[in-house]
Amino acid sequence: MDSYSAGVAVVVDLHPTRGLGGALSYRHATPLEPGTLVQVPLGRREVLGIVWEASALQGAPADPDTCRPVPAVLGVPPLGAPWRSLLAFA
């Protein structure tokens, strides 16, 4: 096991017509607060994402050791619950 050990649920904007997809499993050295803005790998590119509650994962959470790492955490305050609710609605 490496320094990336905490499981993180992240939602990403998949396509302008699809909006936010279901949460994807990633890993990070420390637990990240829901609403934290991150950059994560998706396929062959890196995209922006938002850390979400683990309950948003479809199915059981993946083993953090098998997930891809979160390479960057943006240096802005996490989005609060009202903003995340608005994003989920939109």
PDB file of C-alpha atoms in Angstrom:
ATOM      1  CA  MET A   1       0.000   0.000   0.000  1.00  0.00           C
ATOM      2  CA  ASP A   2       1.313   3.476  -0.851  1.00  0.00           C
ATOM      3  CA  SER A   3       0.643   6.897   0.673  1.00  0.00           C
ATOM      4  CA  TYR A   4      -2.782   7.055  -1.009  1.00  0.00           C
ATOM      5  CA  SER A   5      -4.984   5.143   1.403  1.00  0.00           C
ATOM      6  CA  ALA A   6      -8.308   6.943   2.036  1.00  0.00           C
ATOM      7  CA  GLY A   7     -11.238   6.182  -0.277  1.00  0.00           C
ATOM      8  CA  VAL A   8     -12.876   9.244  -1.849  1.00  0.00           C
ATOM      9  CA  ALA A   9     -16.167   9.528  -3.788  1.00  0.00           C
ATOM     10  CA  VAL A  10     -15.857  12.082  -6.610  1.00  0.00           C
ATOM     11  CA  VAL A  11     -18.468  13.307  -9.107  1.00  0.00           C
ATOM     12  CA  VAL A  12     -17.323  14.689 -12.447  1.00  0.00           C
ATOM     13  CA  ASP A  13     -19.032  16.514 -15.290  1.00  0.00           C
ATOM     14  CA  LEU A  14     -19.140  13.779 -17.912  1.00  0.00           C
ATOM     15  CA  HIS A  15     -20.687  15.693 -20.827  1.00  0.00           C
ATOM     16  CA  PRO A  16     -22.644  18.946 -21.185  1.00  0.00           C
ATOM     17  CA  THR A  17     -25.845  17.061 -21.984  1.00  0.00           C
ATOM     18  CA  ARG A  18     -25.404  14.457 -19.245  1.00  0.00           C
ATOM     19  CA  GLY A  19     -24.501  16.679 -16.276  1.00  0.00           C
ATOM     20  CA  LEU A  20     -22.934  15.091 -13.216  1.00  0.00           C
ATOM     21  CA  GLY A  21     -22.532  11.352 -13.367  1.00  0.00           C
ATOM     22  CA  GLY A  22     -22.589   8.982 -10.423  1.00  0.00           C
ATOM     23  CA  ALA A  23     -19.759   9.233  -7.950  1.00  0.00           C
ATOM     24  CA  LEU A  24     -16.535   7.456  -8.886  1.00  0.00           C
ATOM     25  CA  SER A  25     -14.087   5.904  -6.416  1.00  0.00           C
ATOM     26  CA  TYR A  26     -10.632   7.420  -6.033  1.00  0.00           C
ATOM     27  CA  ARG A  27      -8.065   7.475  -3.253  1.00  0.00           C
ATOM     28  CA  HIS A  28      -6.120  10.142  -1.408  1.00  0.00           C
ATOM     29  CA  ALA A  29      -3.565  10.232   1.395  1.00  0.00           C
ATOM     30  CA  THR A  30      -6.111  11.801   3.741  1.00  0.00           C
ATOM     31  CA  PRO A  31      -9.906  11.877   3.873  1.00  0.00           C
ATOM     32  CA  LEU A  32     -11.273  14.836   1.894  1.00  0.00           C
ATOM     33  CA  GLU A  33     -14.292  16.851   2.999  1.00  0.00           C
ATOM     34  CA  PRO A  34     -17.387  16.664   0.760  1.00  0.00           C
ATOM     35  CA  GLY A  35     -17.425  19.696  -1.528  1.00  0.00           C
ATOM     36  CA  THR A  36     -13.650  19.749  -1.993  1.00  0.00           C
ATOM     37  CA  LEU A  37     -12.684  20.541  -5.592  1.00  0.00           C
ATOM     38  CA  VAL A  38     -10.165  18.098  -7.046  1.00  0.00           C
ATOM     39  CA  GLN A  39      -8.514  17.116 -10.304  1.00  0.00           C
ATOM     40  CA  VAL A  40      -8.842  13.404 -11.105  1.00  0.00           C
ATOM     41  CA  PRO A  41      -7.883  11.050 -13.937  1.00  0.00           C
ATOM     42  CA  LEU A  42     -10.755   9.935 -16.172  1.00  0.00           C
ATOM     43  CA  GLY A  43      -9.687   7.729 -19.023  1.00  0.00           C
ATOM     44  CA  ARG A  44      -6.641   9.311 -20.671  1.00  0.00           C
ATOM     45  CA  ARG A  45      -7.340  12.832 -19.436  1.00  0.00           C
ATOM     46  CA  GLU A  46      -7.650  14.666 -16.141  1.00  0.00           C
ATOM     47  CA  VAL A  47     -10.894  16.430 -15.241  1.00  0.00           C
ATOM     48  CA  LEU A  48     -12.222  18.565 -12.428  1.00  0.00           C
ATOM     49  CA  GLY A  49     -14.417  16.877  -9.862  1.00  0.00           C
ATOM     50  CA  ILE A  50     -16.125  17.475  -6.539  1.00  0.00           C
ATOM     51  CA  VAL A  51     -15.717  15.202  -3.533  1.00  0.00           C
ATOM     52  CA  TRP A  52     -19.164  13.866  -2.631  1.00  0.00           C
ATOM     53  CA  GLU A  53     -20.636  11.855   0.230  1.00  0.00           C
ATOM     54  CA  ALA A  54     -19.659   8.182   0.043  1.00  0.00           C
ATOM     55  CA  SER A  55     -23.359   7.261  -0.075  1.00  0.00           C
ATOM     56  CA  ALA A  56     -23.420   8.619  -3.668  1.00  0.00           C
ATOM     57  CA  LEU A  57     -21.286   5.701  -4.861  1.00  0.00           C
ATOM     58  CA  GLN A  58     -23.224   3.204  -6.929  1.00  0.00           C
ATOM     59  CA  GLY A  59     -22.798  -0.169  -5.258  1.00  0.00           C
ATOM     60  CA  ALA A  60     -20.269  -0.899  -2.533  1.00  0.00           C
ATOM     61  CA  PRO A  61     -17.280   1.442  -2.145  1.00  0.00           C
ATOM     62  CA  ALA A  62     -14.237   0.157  -3.997  1.00  0.00           C
ATOM     63  CA  ASP A  63     -11.111  -0.909  -2.147  1.00  0.00           C
ATOM     64  CA  PRO A  64      -8.945   2.253  -1.986  1.00  0.00           C
ATOM     65  CA  ASP A  65      -5.886   0.163  -2.914  1.00  0.00           C
ATOM     66  CA  THR A  66      -7.431  -0.591  -6.329  1.00  0.00           C
ATOM     67  CA  CYS A  67      -8.586   2.975  -7.115  1.00  0.00           C
ATOM     68  CA  ARG A  68      -6.694   5.653  -9.015  1.00  0.00           C
ATOM     69  CA  PRO A  69      -5.232   8.468  -6.890  1.00  0.00           C
ATOM     70  CA  VAL A  70      -6.467  12.060  -6.681  1.00  0.00           C
ATOM     71  CA  PRO A  71      -3.415  13.920  -8.055  1.00  0.00           C
ATOM     72  CA  ALA A  72      -4.479  17.464  -7.118  1.00  0.00           C
ATOM     73  CA  VAL A  73      -6.697  19.220  -4.587  1.00  0.00           C
ATOM     74  CA  LEU A  74      -7.656  22.767  -5.595  1.00  0.00           C
ATOM     75  CA  GLY A  75      -6.816  25.390  -3.008  1.00  0.00           C
ATOM     76  CA  VAL A  76     -10.333  26.781  -2.553  1.00  0.00           C
ATOM     77  CA  PRO A  77     -12.794  26.246   0.311  1.00  0.00           C
ATOM     78  CA  PRO A  78     -15.102  23.226  -0.114  1.00  0.00           C
ATOM     79  CA  LEU A  79     -18.611  23.809  -1.491  1.00  0.00           C
ATOM     80  CA  GLY A  80     -21.190  23.724   1.289  1.00  0.00           C
ATOM     81  CA  ALA A  81     -24.189  21.390   1.439  1.00  0.00           C
ATOM     82  CA  PRO A  82     -26.580  23.948  -0.164  1.00  0.00           C
ATOM     83  CA  TRP A  83     -24.302  24.298  -3.217  1.00  0.00           C
ATOM     84  CA  ARG A  84     -23.946  20.522  -3.524  1.00  0.00           C
ATOM     85  CA  SER A  85     -27.742  20.160  -3.325  1.00  0.00           C
ATOM     86  CA  LEU A  86     -28.132  22.715  -6.105  1.00  0.00           C
ATOM     87  CA  LEU A  87     -25.585  20.852  -8.270  1.00  0.00           C
ATOM     88  CA  ALA A  88     -27.360  17.549  -7.689  1.00  0.00           C
ATOM     89  CA  PHE A  89     -30.693  19.168  -8.651  1.00  0.00           C
ATOM     90  CA  ALA A  90     -29.317  20.848 -11.756  1.00  0.00           C
TER      91      ALA A  90
END
